[in-house]
Amino acid sequence: MVSSEYERRIAARFATFDQDGNGYIDRTDFGAAAKALLAEFGTAARSDKGQALYAGAEAFWQGMAGIADRDGDQRITRDEFVNGAVKRLRDNPDRFAEIARPFLHAALDIADGDGDGRATVEDTVRVLRALGAPDEVARGAAAVLDADADGKVGEAEIVPAFARYFTIAE
């Protein structure tokens, strides 16, 4: 794939992180994502699960800022996001997976109703919708994540898929 095509597709994924739509990604976007998930699942922010989600969101923000915030202003512009993905992550989705893992692990823990370490496909849809995905997209993505069709999605499926989506334009 031509680099400019890759950059175009990655730029389109910027909006997923820009929760408030103000044109840049910052710490508040990660906090907003955590807050939306807590609200969706009725989990208190001060609970252990709520605190783990906020800590994961902060770790994710710090990792993203370290990769993409080139001018150090604590905001990631669309250009910084694209350049960060292109120059630092294109050939290393595992790096992105490690940055995202604490947040994704905590989100999965919140969505895991029965404590087996995996969320149902329907709860995965709820997570994706809470993070801003349209219903149809959320349903399609959750179905794909359930690769073995057992009705459940675990961390081993979510983390690498998430990293591929944000680093490899398929």
mmCIF file of C-alpha atoms in Angstrom:
data_model
loop_
_atom_site.group_PDB
_atom_site.id
_atom_site.type_symbol
_atom_site.label_atom_id
_atom_site.label_comp_id
_atom_site.label_asym_id
_atom_site.label_seq_id
_atom_site.Cartn_x
_atom_site.Cartn_y
_atom_site.Cartn_z
ATOM 1 C CA MET A 1 0.000 0.000 0.000
ATOM 2 C CA VAL A 2 1.257 3.460 -0.848
ATOM 3 C CA SER A 3 2.366 5.492 2.156
ATOM 4 C CA SER A 4 -0.109 8.286 1.410
ATOM 5 C CA GLU A 5 -2.986 5.764 1.366
ATOM 6 C CA TYR A 6 -1.798 4.368 4.690
ATOM 7 C CA GLU A 7 -1.596 7.882 6.126
ATOM 8 C CA ARG A 8 -5.121 8.679 4.883
ATOM 9 C CA ARG A 9 -6.578 5.608 6.575
ATOM 10 C CA ILE A 10 -4.707 6.179 9.825
ATOM 11 C CA ALA A 11 -5.830 9.832 9.834
ATOM 12 C CA ALA A 12 -9.448 8.663 9.630
ATOM 13 C CA ARG A 13 -8.890 6.667 12.832
ATOM 14 C CA PHE A 14 -7.832 9.822 14.665
ATOM 15 C CA ALA A 15 -11.495 10.637 15.421
ATOM 16 C CA THR A 16 -11.775 7.488 17.540
ATOM 17 C CA PHE A 17 -9.441 9.038 20.087
ATOM 18 C CA ASP A 18 -10.661 12.639 19.740
ATOM 19 C CA GLN A 19 -13.650 11.976 21.999
ATOM 20 C CA ASP A 20 -14.752 15.620 22.229
ATOM 21 C CA GLY A 21 -14.177 16.390 18.532
ATOM 22 C CA ASN A 22 -12.019 19.457 19.175
ATOM 23 C CA GLY A 23 -9.377 18.498 16.606
ATOM 24 C CA TYR A 24 -6.712 17.084 18.900
ATOM 25 C CA ILE A 25 -6.209 14.238 21.338
ATOM 26 C CA ASP A 26 -5.320 15.019 24.924
ATOM 27 C CA ARG A 27 -5.574 13.566 28.403
ATOM 28 C CA THR A 28 -9.225 14.636 28.718
ATOM 29 C CA ASP A 29 -10.168 12.462 25.744
ATOM 30 C CA PHE A 30 -8.843 9.394 27.550
ATOM 31 C CA GLY A 31 -10.655 10.414 30.727
ATOM 32 C CA ALA A 32 -13.871 10.901 28.738
ATOM 33 C CA ALA A 33 -13.530 7.402 27.286
ATOM 34 C CA ALA A 34 -13.100 5.951 30.773
ATOM 35 C CA LYS A 35 -16.068 7.928 32.093
ATOM 36 C CA ALA A 36 -18.273 6.734 29.211
ATOM 37 C CA LEU A 37 -17.389 3.097 29.890
ATOM 38 C CA LEU A 38 -18.037 3.434 33.597
ATOM 39 C CA ALA A 39 -21.426 4.992 32.909
ATOM 40 C CA GLU A 40 -22.351 2.311 30.369
ATOM 41 C CA PHE A 41 -21.687 -0.492 32.834
ATOM 42 C CA GLY A 42 -22.822 1.320 35.991
ATOM 43 C CA THR A 43 -19.397 1.066 37.593
ATOM 44 C CA ALA A 44 -18.381 3.623 40.207
ATOM 45 C CA ALA A 45 -15.287 5.676 39.419
ATOM 46 C CA ARG A 46 -14.013 5.165 42.969
ATOM 47 C CA SER A 47 -14.345 1.372 42.791
ATOM 48 C CA ASP A 48 -11.275 -0.787 42.202
ATOM 49 C CA LYS A 49 -12.408 -1.412 38.622
ATOM 50 C CA GLY A 50 -13.078 2.286 38.061
ATOM 51 C CA GLN A 51 -9.679 3.270 39.412
ATOM 52 C CA ALA A 52 -7.987 0.620 37.270
ATOM 53 C CA LEU A 53 -9.751 1.984 34.185
ATOM 54 C CA TYR A 54 -8.669 5.565 34.916
ATOM 55 C CA ALA A 55 -5.108 4.376 35.588
ATOM 56 C CA GLY A 56 -5.177 2.461 32.295
ATOM 57 C CA ALA A 57 -6.480 5.535 30.486
ATOM 58 C CA GLU A 58 -3.668 7.634 31.942
ATOM 59 C CA ALA A 59 -1.053 5.039 30.968
ATOM 60 C CA PHE A 60 -2.510 4.892 27.467
ATOM 61 C CA TRP A 61 -2.405 8.695 27.201
ATOM 62 C CA GLN A 62 1.192 8.813 28.416
ATOM 63 C CA GLY A 63 2.224 6.174 25.899
ATOM 64 C CA MET A 64 0.440 7.926 23.040
ATOM 65 C CA ALA A 65 1.899 11.291 23.994
ATOM 66 C CA GLY A 66 5.375 9.768 24.137
ATOM 67 C CA ILE A 67 5.001 8.441 20.611
ATOM 68 C CA ALA A 68 3.097 11.214 18.903
ATOM 69 C CA ASP A 69 3.259 14.543 20.796
ATOM 70 C CA ARG A 70 6.306 15.859 18.974
ATOM 71 C CA ASP A 71 6.075 19.463 20.190
ATOM 72 C CA GLY A 72 5.442 18.537 23.835
ATOM 73 C CA ASP A 73 2.294 20.655 24.223
ATOM 74 C CA GLN A 74 0.311 17.769 25.778
ATOM 75 C CA ARG A 75 -1.962 17.620 22.720
ATOM 76 C CA ILE A 76 -1.737 15.345 19.706
ATOM 77 C CA THR A 77 -2.835 16.893 16.439
ATOM 78 C CA ARG A 78 -4.048 14.831 13.500
ATOM 79 C CA ASP A 79 -0.658 15.311 11.805
ATOM 80 C CA GLU A 80 1.206 14.231 14.934
ATOM 81 C CA PHE A 81 -1.066 11.182 15.225
ATOM 82 C CA VAL A 82 -0.494 10.165 11.610
ATOM 83 C CA ASN A 83 3.241 10.775 11.785
ATOM 84 C CA GLY A 84 3.491 8.919 15.096
ATOM 85 C CA ALA A 85 1.681 5.931 13.617
ATOM 86 C CA VAL A 86 3.560 6.011 10.344
ATOM 87 C CA LYS A 87 7.056 6.562 11.677
ATOM 88 C CA ARG A 88 6.963 4.708 14.963
ATOM 89 C CA LEU A 89 4.251 2.067 14.833
ATOM 90 C CA ARG A 90 3.681 0.992 11.252
ATOM 91 C CA ASP A 91 6.046 -1.944 11.532
ATOM 92 C CA ASN A 92 5.554 -2.468 15.257
ATOM 93 C CA PRO A 93 1.906 -2.928 16.251
ATOM 94 C CA ASP A 94 3.121 -4.821 19.332
ATOM 95 C CA ARG A 95 4.445 -1.515 20.738
ATOM 96 C CA PHE A 96 0.995 0.013 20.401
ATOM 97 C CA ALA A 97 -0.561 -3.080 21.962
ATOM 98 C CA GLU A 98 1.617 -2.670 25.044
ATOM 99 C CA ILE A 99 0.636 0.987 25.354
ATOM 100 C CA ALA A 100 -3.063 0.155 25.072
ATOM 101 C CA ARG A 101 -3.036 -3.039 27.168
ATOM 102 C CA PRO A 102 -3.675 -1.513 30.654
ATOM 103 C CA PHE A 103 -6.721 0.396 29.405
ATOM 104 C CA LEU A 104 -8.060 -2.518 27.357
ATOM 105 C CA HIS A 105 -7.525 -4.937 30.246
ATOM 106 C CA ALA A 106 -9.426 -2.662 32.631
ATOM 107 C CA ALA A 107 -12.219 -2.083 30.081
ATOM 108 C CA LEU A 108 -12.568 -5.834 29.599
ATOM 109 C CA ASP A 109 -12.702 -6.306 33.368
ATOM 110 C CA ILE A 110 -15.591 -3.835 33.572
ATOM 111 C CA ALA A 111 -17.458 -5.536 30.720
ATOM 112 C CA ASP A 112 -16.831 -9.038 32.113
ATOM 113 C CA GLY A 113 -20.109 -9.728 33.883
ATOM 114 C CA ASP A 114 -19.322 -13.221 35.123
ATOM 115 C CA GLY A 115 -15.666 -12.776 36.074
ATOM 116 C CA ASP A 116 -14.258 -15.330 33.641
ATOM 117 C CA GLY A 117 -11.811 -12.850 32.074
ATOM 118 C CA ARG A 118 -13.857 -12.473 28.895
ATOM 119 C CA ALA A 119 -16.765 -10.284 27.832
ATOM 120 C CA THR A 120 -19.775 -11.443 25.887
ATOM 121 C CA VAL A 121 -20.041 -10.269 22.307
ATOM 122 C CA GLU A 122 -23.001 -8.090 23.321
ATOM 123 C CA ASP A 123 -21.003 -6.466 26.130
ATOM 124 C CA THR A 124 -18.142 -5.922 23.681
ATOM 125 C CA VAL A 125 -20.639 -4.081 21.464
ATOM 126 C CA ARG A 126 -21.574 -1.944 24.469
ATOM 127 C CA VAL A 127 -17.905 -1.080 25.074
ATOM 128 C CA LEU A 128 -17.372 -0.092 21.458
ATOM 129 C CA ARG A 129 -20.550 2.013 21.358
ATOM 130 C CA ALA A 130 -19.577 3.738 24.613
ATOM 131 C CA LEU A 131 -16.267 4.628 22.982
ATOM 132 C CA GLY A 132 -18.090 6.223 20.066
ATOM 133 C CA ALA A 133 -18.420 3.485 17.459
ATOM 134 C CA PRO A 134 -21.715 3.497 15.574
ATOM 135 C CA ASP A 135 -23.920 0.496 16.405
ATOM 136 C CA GLU A 136 -23.401 -1.276 13.070
ATOM 137 C CA VAL A 137 -19.617 -0.863 13.259
ATOM 138 C CA ALA A 138 -19.558 -1.986 16.903
ATOM 139 C CA ARG A 139 -21.584 -5.106 16.108
ATOM 140 C CA GLY A 140 -19.393 -6.014 13.142
ATOM 141 C CA ALA A 141 -16.182 -5.484 15.078
ATOM 142 C CA ALA A 142 -17.391 -7.494 18.087
ATOM 143 C CA ALA A 143 -18.401 -10.382 15.820
ATOM 144 C CA VAL A 144 -14.955 -10.380 14.190
ATOM 145 C CA LEU A 145 -13.262 -10.301 17.593
ATOM 146 C CA ASP A 146 -15.124 -13.479 18.541
ATOM 147 C CA ALA A 147 -12.945 -15.476 16.162
ATOM 148 C CA ASP A 148 -13.830 -18.871 17.663
ATOM 149 C CA ALA A 149 -17.587 -18.033 17.706
ATOM 150 C CA ASP A 150 -18.023 -18.993 21.354
ATOM 151 C CA GLY A 151 -19.888 -15.776 22.183
ATOM 152 C CA LYS A 152 -17.003 -14.369 24.250
ATOM 153 C CA VAL A 153 -14.095 -12.006 23.615
ATOM 154 C CA GLY A 154 -10.919 -12.023 25.683
ATOM 155 C CA GLU A 155 -7.799 -9.933 26.060
ATOM 156 C CA ALA A 156 -5.833 -12.238 23.744
ATOM 157 C CA GLU A 157 -8.267 -11.319 20.955
ATOM 158 C CA ILE A 158 -8.856 -7.658 21.759
ATOM 159 C CA VAL A 159 -5.338 -6.300 22.293
ATOM 160 C CA PRO A 160 -3.727 -7.474 19.031
ATOM 161 C CA ALA A 161 -6.826 -6.588 16.988
ATOM 162 C CA PHE A 162 -6.897 -3.104 18.492
ATOM 163 C CA ALA A 163 -3.208 -2.612 17.740
ATOM 164 C CA ARG A 164 -3.591 -3.807 14.154
ATOM 165 C CA TYR A 165 -6.558 -1.495 13.570
ATOM 166 C CA PHE A 166 -4.666 1.589 14.710
ATOM 167 C CA THR A 167 -1.297 0.802 13.171
ATOM 168 C CA ILE A 168 -1.948 -1.236 10.033
ATOM 169 C CA ALA A 169 -4.265 0.171 7.410
ATOM 170 C CA GLU A 170 -6.027 -2.942 6.143
#
